Amino acid sequence: MQLVSDRLGDLENLLGMENDATSELESRLDTAAIHSSVRITLLTQIPSGAPVKNARTSSGYGERIHPVTGIKKFHRGQDFAVNTGTPVYAPADGVIEVTRPSNEGSGNYLRIFHAHGFSSSYSHLSKFAANKGDFVKKGDLIAYSGNSGLSSELHLHYEVRFIGRFLNPKPFLDWDVDNFDSIFKNVRGIGWESLVETIELRVSHQLQLSSQKVAQLTDTLK
């Protein structure tokens, strides 16, 4: 589902690229640049990639026997086998919504509120590297992994949600610029088309404003 490229004609109309009266500067606006900007925006604002580097998955999303309680239960996230003190990084821009120290359940717990209704959370941490209310960018250090709470081994428990609904983190972990369209096929129940359209319109508007500023500057230099 190539949502970003499907509306090429619409964006050209929006930018006035079919209008003969369009200035030379505006006509040189590359629609591919809009698509590139949309992709970068989505990958920056929505969780993509892993929060820890080079980590092995020890337990995936779905039904399993809990390693501590021995009870069959739905595992709502993905576990990474990592040593205590492994850096944990933000998978997208956002604001730290929760930092909760605890020796029970999820242990030391952190949650990030991202754009467009998405959030991500991190359990069994050893310590926090960010505070509640902090704004973070994709790739920023937010915490260190550990074994706090109800845990049988050193690991990071990672969850992704959309307006409170748990999602399988795997498609988001695999999502990058080279595998961009995969998220639309593998994650259902999200209005991807309307989201992409909203961002496309925002990006095209920003490009229009930029071209106008350049044109004004060019006029002043004549």
mmCIF file of C-alpha atoms in Angstrom:
data_model
loop_
_atom_site.group_PDB
_atom_site.id
_atom_site.type_symbol
_atom_site.label_atom_id
_atom_site.label_comp_id
_atom_site.label_asym_id
_atom_site.label_seq_id
_atom_site.Cartn_x
_atom_site.Cartn_y
_atom_site.Cartn_z
ATOM 1 C CA MET A 1 0.000 0.000 0.000
ATOM 2 C CA GLN A 2 2.069 2.906 -1.236
ATOM 3 C CA LEU A 3 0.055 5.599 0.491
ATOM 4 C CA VAL A 4 2.749 8.229 0.267
ATOM 5 C CA SER A 5 3.087 7.964 -3.497
ATOM 6 C CA ASP A 6 -0.570 7.345 -4.403
ATOM 7 C CA ARG A 7 -1.538 10.999 -4.082
ATOM 8 C CA LEU A 8 1.206 12.389 -6.331
ATOM 9 C CA GLY A 9 -1.297 14.006 -8.668
ATOM 10 C CA ASP A 10 -3.269 15.549 -5.826
ATOM 11 C CA LEU A 11 -0.134 17.088 -4.370
ATOM 12 C CA GLU A 12 0.889 18.485 -7.728
ATOM 13 C CA ASN A 13 -2.505 20.159 -8.015
ATOM 14 C CA LEU A 14 -2.228 21.443 -4.462
ATOM 15 C CA LEU A 15 1.167 22.948 -5.156
ATOM 16 C CA GLY A 16 -0.058 24.462 -8.418
ATOM 17 C CA MET A 17 2.445 22.498 -10.479
ATOM 18 C CA GLU A 18 -0.019 22.181 -13.362
ATOM 19 C CA ASN A 19 -0.646 25.914 -13.501
ATOM 20 C CA ASP A 20 1.246 27.634 -16.319
ATOM 21 C CA ALA A 21 1.305 30.830 -14.282
ATOM 22 C CA THR A 22 3.261 29.182 -11.499
ATOM 23 C CA SER A 23 6.605 30.831 -10.924
ATOM 24 C CA GLU A 24 9.757 29.062 -12.025
ATOM 25 C CA LEU A 25 10.769 28.578 -8.410
ATOM 26 C CA GLU A 26 7.487 26.908 -7.455
ATOM 27 C CA SER A 27 7.529 24.708 -10.551
ATOM 28 C CA ARG A 28 10.875 23.318 -9.454
ATOM 29 C CA LEU A 29 9.428 22.001 -6.211
ATOM 30 C CA ASP A 30 10.146 18.281 -6.325
ATOM 31 C CA THR A 31 7.139 16.240 -5.290
ATOM 32 C CA ALA A 32 9.516 13.418 -4.406
ATOM 33 C CA ALA A 33 10.880 15.725 -1.718
ATOM 34 C CA ILE A 34 7.392 15.863 -0.218
ATOM 35 C CA HIS A 35 7.260 12.084 -0.135
ATOM 36 C CA SER A 36 10.697 11.977 1.484
ATOM 37 C CA SER A 37 9.637 14.522 4.093
ATOM 38 C CA VAL A 38 6.458 12.585 4.845
ATOM 39 C CA ARG A 39 8.419 9.383 5.352
ATOM 40 C CA ILE A 40 10.937 11.061 7.628
ATOM 41 C CA THR A 41 8.132 12.698 9.607
ATOM 42 C CA LEU A 42 6.318 9.400 10.141
ATOM 43 C CA LEU A 43 9.490 7.525 11.098
ATOM 44 C CA THR A 44 10.419 10.304 13.510
ATOM 45 C CA GLN A 45 7.035 10.789 15.167
ATOM 46 C CA ILE A 46 5.865 7.146 15.369
ATOM 47 C CA PRO A 47 7.948 4.404 17.058
ATOM 48 C CA SER A 48 10.301 2.779 14.554
ATOM 49 C CA GLY A 49 13.333 0.611 15.088
ATOM 50 C CA ALA A 50 14.479 -0.979 18.345
ATOM 51 C CA PRO A 51 14.912 0.912 21.643
ATOM 52 C CA VAL A 52 18.099 -1.088 22.366
ATOM 53 C CA LYS A 53 20.977 -1.900 20.046
ATOM 54 C CA ASN A 54 21.908 -5.370 18.808
ATOM 55 C CA ALA A 55 19.614 -7.145 21.267
ATOM 56 C CA ARG A 56 18.190 -10.647 21.010
ATOM 57 C CA THR A 57 14.433 -11.112 21.376
ATOM 58 C CA SER A 58 13.770 -13.430 24.320
ATOM 59 C CA SER A 59 9.963 -13.361 24.178
ATOM 60 C CA GLY A 60 7.572 -12.028 21.555
ATOM 61 C CA TYR A 61 4.030 -10.675 21.496
ATOM 62 C CA GLY A 62 1.236 -13.189 22.119
ATOM 63 C CA GLU A 63 0.164 -16.070 24.353
ATOM 64 C CA ARG A 64 2.840 -17.600 26.570
ATOM 65 C CA ILE A 65 3.473 -19.235 29.930
ATOM 66 C CA HIS A 66 4.657 -16.516 32.314
ATOM 67 C CA PRO A 67 8.252 -17.391 33.311
ATOM 68 C CA VAL A 68 7.683 -16.430 36.968
ATOM 69 C CA THR A 69 4.049 -17.313 37.730
ATOM 70 C CA GLY A 70 3.801 -20.300 35.377
ATOM 71 C CA ILE A 71 0.351 -19.087 34.288
ATOM 72 C CA LYS A 72 -0.668 -18.852 30.635
ATOM 73 C CA LYS A 73 -1.115 -15.177 29.847
ATOM 74 C CA PHE A 74 -1.084 -12.880 26.837
ATOM 75 C CA HIS A 75 2.278 -11.154 26.533
ATOM 76 C CA ARG A 76 1.510 -7.600 25.439
ATOM 77 C CA GLY A 77 4.979 -6.584 24.345
ATOM 78 C CA GLN A 78 8.388 -7.794 23.255
ATOM 79 C CA ASP A 79 11.272 -8.738 25.540
ATOM 80 C CA PHE A 80 14.910 -8.053 24.709
ATOM 81 C CA ALA A 81 17.636 -10.046 26.455
ATOM 82 C CA VAL A 82 20.066 -7.336 27.556
ATOM 83 C CA ASN A 83 22.446 -6.857 30.458
ATOM 84 C CA THR A 84 21.676 -4.477 33.305
ATOM 85 C CA GLY A 85 22.696 -0.955 32.382
ATOM 86 C CA THR A 86 22.095 -1.321 28.652
ATOM 87 C CA PRO A 87 21.101 2.108 27.242
ATOM 88 C CA VAL A 88 17.473 2.454 26.165
ATOM 89 C CA TYR A 89 16.701 5.004 23.447
ATOM 90 C CA ALA A 90 13.492 6.761 22.392
ATOM 91 C CA PRO A 91 12.137 5.159 19.182
ATOM 92 C CA ALA A 92 10.369 8.408 18.230
ATOM 93 C CA ASP A 93 9.919 12.005 19.319
ATOM 94 C CA GLY A 94 7.632 12.502 22.293
ATOM 95 C CA VAL A 95 7.202 13.580 25.898
ATOM 96 C CA ILE A 96 7.942 11.433 28.949
ATOM 97 C CA GLU A 97 4.478 10.753 30.342
ATOM 98 C CA VAL A 98 5.315 8.398 33.231
ATOM 99 C CA THR A 99 8.402 7.504 35.267
ATOM 100 C CA ARG A 100 7.385 5.103 38.043
ATOM 101 C CA PRO A 101 9.914 3.494 40.380
ATOM 102 C CA SER A 102 8.772 0.114 41.709
ATOM 103 C CA ASN A 103 10.032 -3.255 42.913
ATOM 104 C CA GLU A 104 6.806 -5.002 41.871
ATOM 105 C CA GLY A 105 5.063 -5.891 38.609
ATOM 106 C CA SER A 106 6.631 -3.935 35.751
ATOM 107 C CA GLY A 107 9.371 -2.671 38.042
ATOM 108 C CA ASN A 108 10.884 0.677 37.179
ATOM 109 C CA TYR A 109 8.593 1.811 34.384
ATOM 110 C CA LEU A 110 8.723 4.619 31.814
ATOM 111 C CA ARG A 111 6.185 5.608 29.166
ATOM 112 C CA ILE A 112 6.545 8.043 26.262
ATOM 113 C CA PHE A 113 3.581 9.784 24.676
ATOM 114 C CA HIS A 114 4.266 10.160 20.941
ATOM 115 C CA ALA A 115 2.339 11.993 18.217
ATOM 116 C CA HIS A 116 -0.866 10.812 16.524
ATOM 117 C CA GLY A 117 -2.099 8.717 19.469
ATOM 118 C CA PHE A 118 0.915 6.395 19.787
ATOM 119 C CA SER A 119 2.806 5.610 22.978
ATOM 120 C CA SER A 120 5.627 3.280 23.987
ATOM 121 C CA SER A 121 6.593 1.874 27.376
ATOM 122 C CA TYR A 122 9.630 0.272 29.010
ATOM 123 C CA SER A 123 9.579 -2.056 32.021
ATOM 124 C CA HIS A 124 12.070 -3.638 34.470
ATOM 125 C CA LEU A 125 14.507 -0.734 34.121
ATOM 126 C CA SER A 126 17.500 -0.234 36.409
ATOM 127 C CA LYS A 127 17.304 3.564 36.322
ATOM 128 C CA PHE A 128 15.837 6.502 34.430
ATOM 129 C CA ALA A 129 17.810 8.921 32.248
ATOM 130 C CA ALA A 130 14.868 11.293 31.668
ATOM 131 C CA ASN A 131 12.185 12.814 33.858
ATOM 132 C CA LYS A 132 8.427 13.045 33.578
ATOM 133 C CA GLY A 133 7.551 16.007 31.352
ATOM 134 C CA ASP A 134 10.818 15.957 29.409
ATOM 135 C CA PHE A 135 10.550 16.311 25.646
ATOM 136 C CA VAL A 136 12.720 13.774 23.862
ATOM 137 C CA LYS A 137 13.754 13.224 20.270
ATOM 138 C CA LYS A 138 14.112 9.934 18.439
ATOM 139 C CA GLY A 139 17.414 8.391 19.505
ATOM 140 C CA ASP A 140 17.668 10.215 22.842
ATOM 141 C CA LEU A 141 18.781 8.210 25.877
ATOM 142 C CA ILE A 142 15.782 7.701 28.191
ATOM 143 C CA ALA A 143 16.743 4.890 30.595
ATOM 144 C CA TYR A 144 18.908 1.867 31.357
ATOM 145 C CA SER A 145 17.671 -1.712 31.306
ATOM 146 C CA GLY A 146 17.604 -3.911 34.390
ATOM 147 C CA ASN A 147 15.710 -6.651 36.201
ATOM 148 C CA SER A 148 13.393 -4.756 38.556
ATOM 149 C CA GLY A 149 9.882 -5.923 39.436
ATOM 150 C CA LEU A 150 8.401 -9.330 38.575
ATOM 151 C CA SER A 151 11.158 -10.595 36.317
ATOM 152 C CA SER A 152 12.978 -13.899 35.910
ATOM 153 C CA GLU A 153 15.940 -12.629 33.903
ATOM 154 C CA LEU A 154 17.766 -9.531 32.755
ATOM 155 C CA HIS A 155 15.666 -7.990 30.001
ATOM 156 C CA LEU A 156 13.771 -4.988 28.671
ATOM 157 C CA HIS A 157 10.018 -5.340 28.211
ATOM 158 C CA TYR A 158 8.883 -3.030 25.392
ATOM 159 C CA GLU A 159 5.299 -2.146 24.440
ATOM 160 C CA VAL A 160 3.688 -0.038 21.717
ATOM 161 C CA ARG A 161 0.113 1.247 21.961
ATOM 162 C CA PHE A 162 -2.282 3.231 19.807
ATOM 163 C CA ILE A 163 -4.827 5.260 21.824
ATOM 164 C CA GLY A 164 -4.379 2.754 24.628
ATOM 165 C CA ARG A 165 -4.678 -0.389 22.488
ATOM 166 C CA PHE A 166 -1.735 -2.774 22.622
ATOM 167 C CA LEU A 167 -0.021 -3.457 19.292
ATOM 168 C CA ASN A 168 2.506 -6.055 18.268
ATOM 169 C CA PRO A 169 5.858 -4.201 18.489
ATOM 170 C CA LYS A 170 7.502 -6.391 15.820
ATOM 171 C CA PRO A 171 6.263 -4.451 12.740
ATOM 172 C CA PHE A 172 7.458 -1.215 14.364
ATOM 173 C CA LEU A 173 10.862 -2.724 15.142
ATOM 174 C CA ASP A 174 11.256 -3.723 11.482
ATOM 175 C CA TRP A 175 10.014 -0.379 10.148
ATOM 176 C CA ASP A 176 12.571 1.876 8.474
ATOM 177 C CA VAL A 177 13.045 3.932 5.327
ATOM 178 C CA ASP A 178 13.962 0.830 3.293
ATOM 179 C CA ASN A 179 10.962 -1.116 4.597
ATOM 180 C CA PHE A 180 8.582 1.816 4.722
ATOM 181 C CA ASP A 181 5.355 0.365 3.297
ATOM 182 C CA SER A 182 5.448 -2.714 5.539
ATOM 183 C CA ILE A 183 3.787 -0.966 8.477
ATOM 184 C CA PHE A 184 0.622 -0.264 6.457
ATOM 185 C CA LYS A 185 0.260 -3.949 5.598
ATOM 186 C CA ASN A 186 1.169 -5.428 8.967
ATOM 187 C CA VAL A 187 -0.576 -3.120 11.449
ATOM 188 C CA ARG A 188 -4.361 -3.008 11.095
ATOM 189 C CA GLY A 189 -6.970 -0.890 12.826
ATOM 190 C CA ILE A 190 -5.195 2.427 12.287
ATOM 191 C CA GLY A 191 -6.341 5.084 9.823
ATOM 192 C CA TRP A 192 -3.011 5.170 8.033
ATOM 193 C CA GLU A 193 -4.450 6.778 4.902
ATOM 194 C CA SER A 194 -5.937 9.763 6.732
ATOM 195 C CA LEU A 195 -2.781 10.118 8.831
ATOM 196 C CA VAL A 196 -0.518 10.166 5.767
ATOM 197 C CA GLU A 197 -2.847 12.601 4.007
ATOM 198 C CA THR A 198 -2.750 14.972 6.992
ATOM 199 C CA ILE A 199 1.042 14.942 7.073
ATOM 200 C CA GLU A 200 1.285 15.340 3.290
ATOM 201 C CA LEU A 201 -0.874 18.460 3.442
ATOM 202 C CA ARG A 202 1.214 19.841 6.288
ATOM 203 C CA VAL A 203 4.472 19.186 4.442
ATOM 204 C CA SER A 204 3.188 20.676 1.185
ATOM 205 C CA HIS A 205 2.038 23.774 3.070
ATOM 206 C CA GLN A 206 5.474 24.136 4.657
ATOM 207 C CA LEU A 207 7.130 23.826 1.242
ATOM 208 C CA GLN A 208 4.807 26.466 -0.161
ATOM 209 C CA LEU A 209 5.710 28.847 2.658
ATOM 210 C CA SER A 210 9.412 28.163 2.132
ATOM 211 C CA SER A 211 9.176 28.817 -1.605
ATOM 212 C CA GLN A 212 7.343 32.086 -0.960
ATOM 213 C CA LYS A 213 10.057 33.230 1.449
ATOM 214 C CA VAL A 214 12.781 32.377 -1.078
ATOM 215 C CA ALA A 215 10.882 34.227 -3.800
ATOM 216 C CA GLN A 216 10.516 37.286 -1.565
ATOM 217 C CA LEU A 217 14.215 37.207 -0.723
ATOM 218 C CA THR A 218 15.081 36.901 -4.416
ATOM 219 C CA ASP A 219 12.920 39.935 -5.206
ATOM 220 C CA THR A 220 14.668 42.040 -2.552
ATOM 221 C CA LEU A 221 18.062 41.176 -4.023
ATOM 222 C CA LYS A 222 17.133 42.241 -7.554
#
